[in-house]
PDB file of C-alpha atoms in Angstrom:
ATOM      1  CA  MET E   1     118.738 131.509  98.256  1.00 40.00           C
ATOM      2  CA  SER E   2     115.919 133.295  96.485  1.00 41.00           C
ATOM      3  CA  ARG E   3     117.893 133.053  93.258  1.00 55.00           C
ATOM      4  CA  ARG E   4     117.138 129.969  91.245  1.00 63.00           C
ATOM      5  CA  ALA E   5     120.050 127.594  90.667  1.00 65.00           C
ATOM      6  CA  ARG E   6     121.295 127.401  87.088  1.00 87.00           C
ATOM      7  CA  ILE E   7     120.860 123.943  85.531  1.00 91.00           C
ATOM      8  CA  ARG E   8     123.941 122.372  83.938  1.00 92.00           C
ATOM      9  CA  TYR E   9     123.236 120.083  80.984  1.00 94.00           C
ATOM     10  CA  LEU E  10     125.434 117.001  80.968  1.00 94.00           C
ATOM     11  CA  LYS E  11     127.308 116.233  77.753  1.00 94.00           C
ATOM     12  CA  SER E  12     128.365 112.662  78.598  1.00 93.00           C
ATOM     13  CA  PRO E  13     127.310 109.875  80.992  1.00 93.00           C
ATOM     14  CA  ALA E  14     130.898 109.993  82.319  1.00 94.00           C
ATOM     15  CA  GLU E  15     129.979 113.301  83.997  1.00 95.00           C
ATOM     16  CA  ILE E  16     127.628 111.463  86.375  1.00 94.00           C
ATOM     17  CA  PRO E  17     129.611 110.814  89.560  1.00 95.00           C
ATOM     18  CA  HIS E  18     129.269 107.934  92.008  1.00 94.00           C
ATOM     19  CA  PHE E  19     127.297 109.165  95.002  1.00 94.00           C
ATOM     20  CA  LYS E  20     127.977 108.320  98.639  1.00 94.00           C
ATOM     21  CA  ASP E  21     124.282 108.597  99.561  1.00 92.00           C
ATOM     22  CA  GLU E  22     120.856 109.646  98.264  1.00 90.00           C
ATOM     23  CA  ALA E  23     121.177 113.166  99.677  1.00 92.00           C
ATOM     24  CA  GLU E  24     124.329 113.799  97.651  1.00 94.00           C
ATOM     25  CA  GLU E  25     122.643 112.389  94.548  1.00 93.00           C
ATOM     26  CA  ALA E  26     119.564 114.574  95.091  1.00 92.00           C
ATOM     27  CA  ARG E  27     121.747 117.700  95.372  1.00 92.00           C
ATOM     28  CA  PHE E  28     123.506 116.758  92.114  1.00 94.00           C
ATOM     29  CA  TRP E  29     120.254 116.239  90.170  1.00 92.00           C
ATOM     30  CA  ASP E  30     118.847 119.497  91.537  1.00 91.00           C
ATOM     31  CA  SER E  31     121.469 121.341  89.485  1.00 92.00           C
ATOM     32  CA  HIS E  32     122.171 118.949  86.581  1.00 94.00           C
ATOM     33  CA  SER E  33     120.036 117.651  83.713  1.00 93.00           C
ATOM     34  CA  PRO E  34     120.536 114.444  81.681  1.00 91.00           C
ATOM     35  CA  VAL E  35     118.196 115.667  78.918  1.00 90.00           C
ATOM     36  CA  GLU E  36     120.981 115.927  76.307  1.00 92.00           C
ATOM     37  CA  ILE E  37     122.410 112.456  77.047  1.00 90.00           C
ATOM     38  CA  VAL E  38     119.253 110.404  77.601  1.00 88.00           C
ATOM     39  CA  ASP E  39     119.870 108.383  74.445  1.00 89.00           C
ATOM     40  CA  GLN E  40     123.360 107.476  75.753  1.00 91.00           C
ATOM     41  CA  LEU E  41     122.167 106.096  79.113  1.00 89.00           C
ATOM     42  CA  ARG E  42     121.784 102.380  79.816  1.00 88.00           C
ATOM     43  CA  PRO E  43     118.221 101.176  80.294  1.00 87.00           C
ATOM     44  CA  VAL E  44     117.455  99.713  83.717  1.00 84.00           C
ATOM     45  CA  ARG E  45     114.889  97.184  84.857  1.00 84.00           C
ATOM     46  CA  LEU E  46     112.622  98.225  87.697  1.00 77.00           C
ATOM     47  CA  ARG E  47     110.518  95.980  89.851  1.00 77.00           C
ATOM     48  CA  LEU E  48     107.505  97.740  91.291  1.00 70.00           C
ATOM     49  CA  VAL E  49     106.027  96.370  94.469  1.00 70.00           C
ATOM     50  CA  VAL E  50     102.598  96.840  95.931  1.00 61.00           C
ATOM     51  CA  PRO E  51     102.860  98.808  99.191  1.00 60.00           C
ATOM     52  CA  LEU E  52     101.671  97.154 102.373  1.00 55.00           C
ATOM     53  CA  GLY E  53      98.344  98.508 103.544  1.00 54.00           C
ATOM     54  CA  GLY E  54      96.042 100.900 101.794  1.00 53.00           C
ATOM     55  CA  THR E  55      95.454  98.612  98.812  1.00 52.00           C
ATOM     56  CA  ARG E  56      92.916  96.304 100.475  1.00 56.00           C
ATOM     57  CA  GLY E  57      94.531  93.310  98.811  1.00 55.00           C
ATOM     58  CA  ARG E  58      94.188  94.686  95.286  1.00 61.00           C
ATOM     59  CA  ARG E  59      97.136  94.855  92.935  1.00 61.00           C
ATOM     60  CA  PRO E  60      97.564  97.735  90.511  1.00 58.00           C
ATOM     61  CA  ALA E  61      96.423  97.049  86.948  1.00 63.00           C
ATOM     62  CA  ALA E  62      99.081  95.963  84.475  1.00 64.00           C
ATOM     63  CA  GLY E  63     101.283  98.887  83.543  1.00 62.00           C
ATOM     64  CA  GLN E  64     100.343 100.935  86.602  1.00 65.00           C
ATOM     65  CA  ALA E  65     102.671 101.771  89.469  1.00 64.00           C
ATOM     66  CA  ALA E  66     101.471 101.730  93.053  1.00 62.00           C
ATOM     67  CA  PRO E  67     102.703 104.962  94.634  1.00 65.00           C
ATOM     68  CA  LEU E  68     103.884 104.805  98.214  1.00 69.00           C
ATOM     69  CA  ILE E  69     102.107 107.538 100.139  1.00 74.00           C
ATOM     70  CA  ASP E  70     101.514 107.892 103.829  1.00 75.00           C
ATOM     71  CA  ARG E  71      98.184 107.942 105.649  1.00 80.00           C
ATOM     72  CA  LYS E  72      98.243 111.737 106.046  1.00 82.00           C
ATOM     73  CA  GLN E  73      98.421 112.161 102.258  1.00 81.00           C
ATOM     74  CA  ILE E  74      95.632 109.608 101.762  1.00 81.00           C
ATOM     75  CA  GLU E  75      93.411 111.555 104.158  1.00 84.00           C
ATOM     76  CA  GLN E  76      94.165 114.821 102.305  1.00 84.00           C
ATOM     77  CA  VAL E  77      93.106 113.213  99.018  1.00 83.00           C
ATOM     78  CA  ARG E  78      89.907 111.904 100.605  1.00 85.00           C
ATOM     79  CA  ARG E  79      89.036 115.350 102.041  1.00 85.00           C
ATOM     80  CA  ILE E  80      89.558 117.014  98.656  1.00 85.00           C
ATOM     81  CA  ALA E  81      87.476 114.317  96.951  1.00 83.00           C
ATOM     82  CA  ARG E  82      84.614 114.803  99.411  1.00 86.00           C
ATOM     83  CA  ARG E  83      84.742 118.578  98.895  1.00 85.00           C
ATOM     84  CA  LYS E  84      84.564 118.080  95.101  1.00 83.00           C
ATOM     85  CA  ALA E  85      81.893 115.372  95.468  1.00 83.00           C
ATOM     86  CA  VAL E  86      83.931 112.782  93.551  1.00 82.00           C
ATOM     87  CA  SER E  87      85.644 109.555  94.516  1.00 81.00           C
ATOM     88  CA  SER E  88      89.261 109.740  95.624  1.00 76.00           C
ATOM     89  CA  ARG E  89      90.150 107.508  92.651  1.00 75.00           C
ATOM     90  CA  ALA E  90      88.604 110.053  90.260  1.00 74.00           C
ATOM     91  CA  LEU E  91      91.089 112.672  91.449  1.00 67.00           C
ATOM     92  CA  GLY E  92      93.963 110.639  90.050  1.00 63.00           C
ATOM     93  CA  ARG E  93      92.564 110.452  86.557  1.00 59.00           C
TER      94      ARG E  93
END
């Protein structure tokens, strides 16, 4: 397993299979790249939602996504920010 998997570049959107679950899809994308067919893929609409908690009632600014991270990750960011003497928001910039 120390050897890195070789990436296969897809030549057509038809090469993308239907997946039975997210784990199967993740394994596929670990070894395949859509970089050569990006212009052939259908655009999709995404709806981003503000996560519950951690936002203190604020919504992200227009064009920004609100990442879903757990409390442990938030605390790690805060510790690093304190160590660097900056705000935790400054770390994301």
